[in-house]
Short mmCIF file of C-alpha atoms and ligand atoms in Angstrom, two decimals:
data_model
loop_
_atom_site.label_atom_id
_atom_site.label_comp_id
_atom_site.label_asym_id
_atom_site.label_seq_id
_atom_site.Cartn_x
_atom_site.Cartn_y
_atom_site.Cartn_z
CA UNK A 604 -7.13 -38.39 -46.11
CA UNK A 605 -5.97 -37.83 -42.36
CA UNK A 606 -6.66 -40.93 -40.45
CA UNK A 607 -8.87 -40.88 -37.23
CA UNK A 608 -6.60 -40.47 -33.91
CA UNK A 609 -7.32 -41.25 -30.62
CA UNK A 610 -6.59 -37.43 -29.41
CA UNK A 611 -8.23 -34.37 -30.61
CA UNK A 612 -6.91 -32.39 -33.28
CA UNK A 613 -5.11 -29.28 -33.01
CA UNK A 614 -7.32 -26.31 -33.72
CA UNK A 615 -6.51 -25.36 -37.59
CA UNK A 616 -4.44 -22.93 -38.75
CA UNK A 617 -5.72 -19.16 -38.50
CA UNK A 618 -6.04 -16.30 -41.02
CA UNK A 619 -3.07 -14.28 -40.40
CA UNK A 620 -1.15 -17.02 -38.54
CA UNK A 621 2.26 -18.40 -39.79
CA UNK A 622 3.30 -22.09 -38.99
CA UNK A 623 6.80 -22.76 -38.98
CA UNK A 624 6.78 -26.37 -40.16
CA UNK A 625 9.83 -28.97 -40.33
CA UNK A 626 9.71 -30.99 -43.30
CA UNK A 627 11.87 -33.67 -42.25
CA UNK A 628 14.96 -34.91 -44.08
CA UNK A 629 13.65 -36.09 -47.42
CA UNK A 630 11.39 -39.21 -46.59
CA UNK A 631 7.69 -38.21 -46.83
CA UNK A 632 6.59 -40.78 -44.42
CA UNK A 633 8.83 -38.74 -41.87
CA UNK A 634 6.77 -35.76 -41.71
CA UNK A 635 4.55 -35.45 -38.54
CA UNK A 636 0.94 -35.85 -38.63
CA UNK A 637 0.75 -31.97 -37.82
CA UNK A 638 2.73 -30.93 -40.55
CA UNK A 639 0.80 -32.98 -42.78
CA UNK A 640 -2.33 -31.26 -41.41
CA UNK A 641 -0.74 -27.70 -41.87
CA UNK A 642 0.05 -28.60 -45.45
CA UNK A 643 -3.54 -29.17 -46.14
CA UNK A 644 -4.78 -26.21 -44.50
CA UNK A 645 -2.35 -23.43 -45.95
CA UNK A 646 -3.46 -20.63 -48.36
CA UNK A 647 0.64 -20.12 -49.03
CA UNK A 648 3.77 -21.86 -48.44
CA UNK A 649 7.16 -20.50 -48.75
CA UNK A 650 9.60 -23.34 -49.10
CA UNK A 651 13.01 -24.31 -49.35
CA UNK A 652 15.26 -25.70 -52.02
CA UNK A 653 15.74 -28.42 -49.74
CA UNK A 654 11.96 -29.55 -49.46
CA UNK A 655 11.62 -32.62 -51.64
CA UNK A 656 8.98 -32.66 -54.62
CA UNK A 657 6.96 -35.35 -52.83
CA UNK A 658 6.35 -33.32 -49.68
CA UNK A 659 5.38 -30.14 -51.97
CA UNK A 660 2.89 -32.62 -53.82
CA UNK A 661 1.12 -33.12 -50.41
CA UNK A 662 0.14 -29.37 -50.20
CA UNK A 663 -3.27 -28.28 -50.40
CA UNK A 664 -3.62 -27.88 -54.57
CA UNK A 665 -5.59 -24.36 -54.08
CA UNK A 666 -2.05 -23.16 -52.02
CA UNK A 667 0.21 -20.90 -53.55
CA UNK A 668 4.08 -22.37 -53.71
CA UNK A 669 6.81 -19.87 -53.30
CA UNK A 670 10.35 -21.22 -53.59
CA UNK A 671 12.50 -19.09 -51.43
CA UNK A 672 15.45 -20.92 -52.07
CA UNK A 673 18.39 -21.37 -49.37
CA UNK A 674 20.90 -23.79 -49.57
CA UNK A 675 23.85 -23.39 -47.50
CA UNK A 676 25.07 -19.70 -48.87
CA UNK A 677 23.07 -19.85 -52.06
CA UNK A 678 20.09 -17.80 -50.99
CA UNK A 679 17.45 -17.24 -53.92
CA UNK A 680 16.13 -14.53 -51.56
CA UNK A 681 18.03 -12.94 -48.71
CA UNK A 682 17.02 -13.80 -45.15
CA UNK A 683 15.42 -10.16 -44.88
CA UNK A 684 13.46 -10.46 -48.12
CA UNK A 685 12.21 -13.94 -46.65
CA UNK A 686 10.88 -12.24 -43.30
CA UNK A 687 9.18 -9.40 -44.88
CA UNK A 688 7.73 -11.64 -47.38
CA UNK A 689 6.30 -13.45 -44.44
CA UNK A 690 5.12 -10.75 -42.51
CA UNK A 691 3.30 -9.09 -45.60
CA UNK A 692 1.54 -12.75 -46.47
CA UNK A 693 0.32 -12.79 -42.94
CA UNK A 694 -0.76 -9.07 -42.56
CA UNK A 695 -2.71 -9.97 -45.67
CA UNK A 696 -4.81 -12.26 -43.77
CA UNK A 697 -3.46 -15.49 -45.40
CA UNK A 698 -2.93 -19.01 -43.61
CA UNK A 699 1.00 -19.30 -44.19
CA UNK A 700 3.25 -22.05 -43.64
CA UNK A 701 6.79 -21.76 -43.71
CA UNK A 702 8.03 -25.13 -44.84
CA UNK A 703 11.97 -25.86 -44.11
CA UNK A 704 14.16 -28.99 -44.19
CA UNK A 705 14.45 -31.21 -41.59
CA UNK A 706 13.61 -28.92 -38.10
CA UNK A 707 12.61 -25.29 -38.87
CA UNK A 708 14.48 -24.18 -35.79
CA UNK A 709 17.83 -26.15 -36.38
CA UNK A 710 20.55 -24.44 -38.66
CA UNK A 711 18.10 -22.67 -41.12
CA UNK A 712 17.64 -19.64 -39.72
CA UNK A 713 14.28 -20.40 -38.75
CA UNK A 714 15.09 -18.48 -35.20
CA UNK A 715 15.40 -14.84 -37.26
CA UNK A 716 12.11 -15.65 -39.27
CA UNK A 717 10.50 -16.49 -35.49
CA UNK A 718 11.83 -13.59 -34.12
CA UNK A 719 10.99 -11.08 -36.89
CA UNK A 720 7.59 -12.19 -36.84
CA UNK A 721 6.88 -12.29 -33.28
CA UNK A 722 8.53 -8.73 -33.14
CA UNK A 723 5.65 -7.70 -35.62
CA UNK A 724 2.87 -8.95 -33.68
CA UNK A 725 1.99 -12.00 -35.84
CA UNK A 726 0.98 -15.13 -34.42
CA UNK A 727 3.32 -18.04 -35.01
CA UNK A 728 3.60 -21.75 -34.01
CA UNK A 729 6.59 -23.90 -34.46
CA UNK A 730 5.89 -27.55 -35.95
CA UNK A 731 9.01 -29.44 -35.40
CA UNK A 732 10.43 -31.94 -37.78
CA UNK A 733 13.09 -34.47 -37.73
CA UNK A 734 16.48 -33.18 -38.18
CA UNK A 735 18.79 -34.24 -40.93
CA UNK A 736 21.08 -35.71 -38.04
CA UNK A 737 18.55 -38.01 -36.55
CA UNK A 738 16.88 -39.07 -39.89
CA UNK A 739 20.46 -39.74 -41.63
CA UNK A 740 21.82 -41.65 -38.39
CA UNK A 741 18.41 -43.77 -38.25
CA UNK A 742 18.50 -44.63 -42.12
CA UNK A 743 22.07 -45.81 -42.06
CA UNK A 744 21.49 -47.76 -38.78
CA UNK A 745 24.25 -45.51 -36.76
CA UNK A 746 23.14 -45.00 -33.11
CA UNK A 747 23.80 -41.26 -32.27
CA UNK A 748 24.55 -42.73 -28.68
CA UNK A 749 25.35 -45.73 -27.18
CA UNK A 750 26.37 -46.47 -23.58
CA UNK A 751 29.78 -48.48 -24.45
CA UNK A 752 30.93 -45.59 -26.33
CA UNK A 753 29.17 -42.36 -26.94
CA UNK A 754 28.16 -40.42 -23.72
CA UNK A 755 26.36 -37.43 -26.21
CA UNK A 756 26.15 -36.35 -29.25
CA UNK A 757 26.73 -32.45 -30.57
CA UNK A 758 25.22 -31.04 -33.65
CA UNK A 759 27.32 -28.60 -34.93
CA UNK A 760 27.70 -26.48 -38.33
CA UNK A 761 30.53 -26.28 -40.63
CA UNK A 762 29.52 -23.22 -42.39
CA UNK A 763 30.47 -20.06 -40.67
CA UNK A 764 28.67 -16.65 -40.70
CA UNK A 765 31.14 -13.98 -42.74
CA UNK A 766 33.66 -12.74 -40.13
CA UNK A 767 32.79 -15.31 -37.15
CA UNK A 768 35.13 -17.00 -35.39
CA UNK A 769 35.63 -20.63 -35.78
CA UNK A 770 34.04 -22.95 -33.66
CA UNK A 771 35.53 -24.32 -30.31
CA UNK A 772 36.54 -28.00 -31.71
CA UNK A 773 38.12 -28.40 -28.16
CA UNK A 774 34.69 -28.96 -26.86
CA UNK A 775 33.59 -31.46 -29.32
CA UNK A 776 37.14 -33.45 -29.04
CA UNK A 777 36.05 -36.04 -26.33
CA UNK A 778 36.57 -39.59 -27.46
CA UNK A 779 33.17 -40.89 -26.23
CA UNK A 780 31.33 -38.14 -28.14
CA UNK A 781 29.62 -38.09 -31.49
CA UNK A 782 29.72 -35.11 -33.84
CA UNK A 783 27.53 -34.36 -36.40
CA UNK A 784 28.29 -31.87 -38.88
CA UNK A 785 25.85 -30.00 -41.15
CA UNK A 786 26.90 -28.13 -44.13
CA UNK A 787 30.87 -29.58 -43.47
CA UNK A 788 31.47 -31.10 -46.98
CA UNK A 789 33.40 -27.66 -48.14
CA UNK A 790 35.17 -27.37 -44.71
CA UNK A 791 36.11 -31.23 -44.34
CA UNK A 792 39.37 -30.93 -44.46
CA UNK A 793 40.04 -28.22 -41.70
CA UNK A 794 37.27 -29.82 -39.64
CA UNK A 795 39.09 -32.80 -39.57
CA UNK A 796 42.58 -31.02 -38.64
CA UNK A 797 40.79 -29.07 -35.95
CA UNK A 798 39.56 -32.02 -34.51
CA UNK A 799 42.60 -33.90 -34.60
CA UNK A 800 44.59 -30.48 -33.14
CA UNK A 801 42.41 -30.63 -30.40
CA UNK A 802 43.17 -34.56 -29.25
CA UNK A 803 40.85 -36.36 -31.06
CA UNK A 804 42.21 -39.62 -32.72
CA UNK A 805 43.27 -39.88 -36.54
CA UNK A 806 41.79 -43.25 -36.34
CA UNK A 807 37.95 -41.93 -35.17
CA UNK A 808 35.58 -43.38 -37.76
CA UNK A 809 33.59 -41.11 -40.11
CA UNK A 810 30.33 -41.45 -42.13
CA UNK A 811 29.67 -39.30 -44.85
CA UNK A 812 25.97 -39.39 -45.31
CA UNK A 813 24.52 -37.85 -48.56
CA UNK A 814 20.74 -37.33 -49.40
CA UNK A 815 19.60 -39.40 -46.22
CA UNK A 816 16.50 -40.78 -46.31
CA UNK A 817 16.06 -40.70 -50.32
CA UNK A 818 16.44 -43.07 -52.71
CA UNK A 819 19.34 -41.50 -53.82
CA UNK A 820 20.74 -41.99 -50.04
CA UNK A 821 24.73 -42.90 -49.97
CA UNK A 822 26.96 -43.55 -46.92
CA UNK A 823 30.76 -43.09 -47.38
CA UNK A 824 32.86 -44.51 -44.68
CA UNK A 825 36.57 -43.31 -43.72
CA UNK A 826 38.73 -41.79 -40.88
CA UNK A 827 39.43 -38.48 -39.50
CA UNK A 828 42.81 -38.82 -41.05
CA UNK A 829 41.40 -39.83 -44.27
CA UNK A 830 38.10 -37.39 -44.89
CA UNK A 831 39.81 -35.29 -47.05
CA UNK A 832 40.86 -37.82 -49.23
CA UNK A 833 37.46 -39.61 -49.52
CA UNK A 834 35.96 -36.08 -49.94
CA UNK A 835 38.44 -35.44 -53.08
CA UNK A 836 37.87 -38.98 -54.45
CA UNK A 837 34.53 -39.90 -53.79
CA UNK A 838 32.73 -36.26 -54.60
CA UNK A 839 29.97 -36.17 -51.97
CA UNK A 840 27.29 -33.70 -52.72
CA UNK A 841 25.07 -31.77 -50.59
CA UNK A 842 22.58 -31.89 -48.61
CA UNK A 843 25.39 -34.38 -46.76
CA UNK A 844 26.04 -34.95 -43.17
CA UNK A 845 29.80 -35.72 -41.17
CA UNK A 846 29.03 -38.17 -38.58
CA UNK A 847 31.99 -38.49 -36.61
CA UNK A 848 32.70 -40.94 -33.71
CA UNK A 849 33.19 -44.50 -32.51
CA UNK A 850 29.19 -45.34 -33.25
CA UNK A 851 30.07 -45.30 -37.08
CA UNK A 852 32.38 -48.32 -36.27
CA UNK A 853 30.10 -50.24 -34.15
CA UNK A 854 26.94 -49.78 -36.81
CA UNK A 855 29.33 -51.10 -39.64
CA UNK A 856 30.27 -53.75 -37.29
CA UNK A 857 26.67 -54.70 -36.66
CA UNK A 858 26.17 -54.64 -40.69
CA UNK A 859 29.11 -57.00 -41.22
CA UNK A 860 27.71 -59.12 -38.83
CA UNK A 861 24.40 -59.38 -40.21
CA UNK A 862 25.58 -59.89 -43.72
CA UNK A 863 27.75 -62.63 -42.23
CA UNK A 864 24.28 -64.49 -41.05
CA UNK A 865 22.98 -63.94 -44.25
CA UNK A 866 25.99 -65.71 -46.17
CA UNK A 867 25.75 -68.49 -43.56
C1 SAM B 1026 20.43 -25.10 -43.64
S1 SAM B 1026 20.57 -26.81 -42.98
C2 SAM B 1026 19.08 -27.05 -42.43
C3 SAM B 1026 19.01 -28.28 -41.42
C4 SAM B 1026 17.54 -28.67 -41.48
N1 SAM B 1026 17.02 -27.51 -40.74
C5 SAM B 1026 17.58 -30.10 -40.36
O1 SAM B 1026 17.23 -29.82 -39.00
O2 SAM B 1026 17.75 -30.69 -40.81
C6 SAM B 1026 21.20 -27.76 -44.58
C7 SAM B 1026 22.04 -28.78 -44.30
O3 SAM B 1026 21.61 -29.89 -43.75
C8 SAM B 1026 21.91 -30.90 -43.93
N2 SAM B 1026 20.79 -31.88 -44.44
C9 SAM B 1026 19.79 -31.63 -44.62
N3 SAM B 1026 19.16 -32.56 -45.40
C10 SAM B 1026 19.76 -33.59 -45.26
C11 SAM B 1026 19.83 -34.96 -45.98
N4 SAM B 1026 18.42 -35.52 -46.78
N5 SAM B 1026 20.89 -35.62 -46.03
C12 SAM B 1026 22.05 -35.28 -45.59
N6 SAM B 1026 22.18 -33.97 -44.79
C13 SAM B 1026 21.07 -33.20 -45.10
C14 SAM B 1026 22.94 -30.72 -44.83
O4 SAM B 1026 24.38 -30.94 -43.93
C15 SAM B 1026 22.76 -29.53 -45.48
O5 SAM B 1026 23.80 -28.72 -45.92
#
């Protein structure tokens, strides 16, 4: 049951409207209240592989659930077909939820879906979600910024569109910058080389956070110089993020201190 809140409920989802909803990084408790409302109101929910079972269990029991796949390059449906399906469901007058992992407009081609729907005159809303970088950092106790050692944070993708040129790593190589790489496991070795070639020290701390915010979360720690070996040895599996920067060591030092307090 949706709790009573001291502010008005948003207007319910209308027939023929599409809600692009962020499901957050995995933990169902990280869904927004608005996302929960939309899941309860939907007639049809088109969801990605990354959306957790526990979140799908919160969908209106009378709604149709359609898996449209999508994990890095393993698309169950090509993007064009997903756009067309969304369009058809909305034009048929259903209340449509497009449920995407994390935030719907970060690294998930949500922008392309939004553009296609708007171009066809469909009414669309966006319900933001907690993106994986923010959820994973919180779950691992890593502050993405800290005034002593990280003035900013960049969210980048390690997965390049076919034929696209590489990222401008020089722009992400400041020693006081945290870099979070989505979909970067397969390219970990080349990302580590590129950052070092652009002046980032080999001793820069790295955390690999796998299945963040779920009961299966695993955090591996290494440095830019040892990242490739760490991936080869410990075989982290997607979904995973690379968090690169001094904040990783800072968080580890706080954790050691806390453990020391417990032992004392
Ligand atoms: C297609 S992108 C979608 C990102 C999503 N829109 C967001 O805002 O988090 C998928 C990538 O996000 C990252 N990711 C998503 N959920 C994650 C999780 N629970 N733990 C670690 N990484 C995750 C991984 O890098 C994964 O390959």
